[in-house]
């Protein structure tokens, strides 16, 4: 299957969110760190936005600020583990329905493990 550049980007963001939810679940049972999927904001002034959409985009510090806040503030404590934070709305939101599908998450992890294994065997 061939994706457009935008569709491929969207699929990669979904995969990161699924992986984050899976990782949060796995680490929680082991007393591990909190894992949160974060949308830093849409249309930030990155190279992708500038070249792909032909606009300057918003201040890129919007995205870095929320990541620093998530890492250092109590606002994103253990009760945030496995959740999805949408910086466009400034709150935790429900992620895409596939993120809540354990079967799809496990399938994604298997594919990722296979890709990683194939890369490390070369």
Short mmCIF file of C-alpha atoms in Angstrom, two decimals, residues 34-79:
data_model
loop_
_atom_site.label_atom_id
_atom_site.label_comp_id
_atom_site.label_asym_id
_atom_site.label_seq_id
_atom_site.Cartn_x
_atom_site.Cartn_y
_atom_site.Cartn_z
CA UNK A 34 4.95 7.57 33.20
CA UNK A 35 4.46 7.46 29.42
CA UNK A 36 2.25 10.07 27.76
CA UNK A 37 1.54 10.59 24.07
CA UNK A 38 1.60 14.30 23.26
CA UNK A 39 0.47 16.21 20.23
CA UNK A 40 2.78 19.22 20.69
CA UNK A 41 0.53 21.35 18.43
CA UNK A 42 -0.55 21.51 14.83
CA UNK A 43 1.10 23.58 12.15
CA UNK A 44 4.25 24.51 14.03
CA UNK A 45 6.91 26.26 11.97
CA UNK A 46 8.87 23.15 11.05
CA UNK A 47 10.47 22.38 7.70
CA UNK A 48 7.63 19.95 6.97
CA UNK A 49 4.96 22.61 7.53
CA UNK A 50 6.85 25.27 5.61
CA UNK A 51 7.56 23.05 2.60
CA UNK A 52 4.46 20.87 2.71
CA UNK A 53 1.85 23.55 3.33
CA UNK A 54 3.67 26.66 2.14
CA UNK A 55 3.10 28.57 5.38
CA UNK A 56 5.43 29.83 8.08
CA UNK A 57 3.57 28.00 10.85
CA UNK A 58 3.30 28.83 14.52
CA UNK A 59 6.18 29.40 16.92
CA UNK A 60 7.95 26.07 17.33
CA UNK A 61 8.54 26.76 21.03
CA UNK A 62 4.84 25.96 21.58
CA UNK A 63 5.71 22.30 20.98
CA UNK A 64 8.91 22.25 22.99
CA UNK A 65 7.29 24.07 25.92
CA UNK A 66 4.57 21.43 26.37
CA UNK A 67 7.11 18.62 26.26
CA UNK A 68 9.23 20.31 28.94
CA UNK A 69 6.10 20.95 31.01
CA UNK A 70 5.06 17.30 30.72
CA UNK A 71 8.50 16.13 31.78
CA UNK A 72 8.90 18.45 34.75
CA UNK A 73 5.52 19.47 36.17
CA UNK A 74 3.21 17.67 38.56
CA UNK A 75 0.38 18.33 36.12
CA UNK A 76 1.49 15.24 34.19
CA UNK A 77 1.81 12.85 37.12
CA UNK A 78 1.20 9.12 37.37
CA UNK A 79 -2.53 9.57 36.74
#
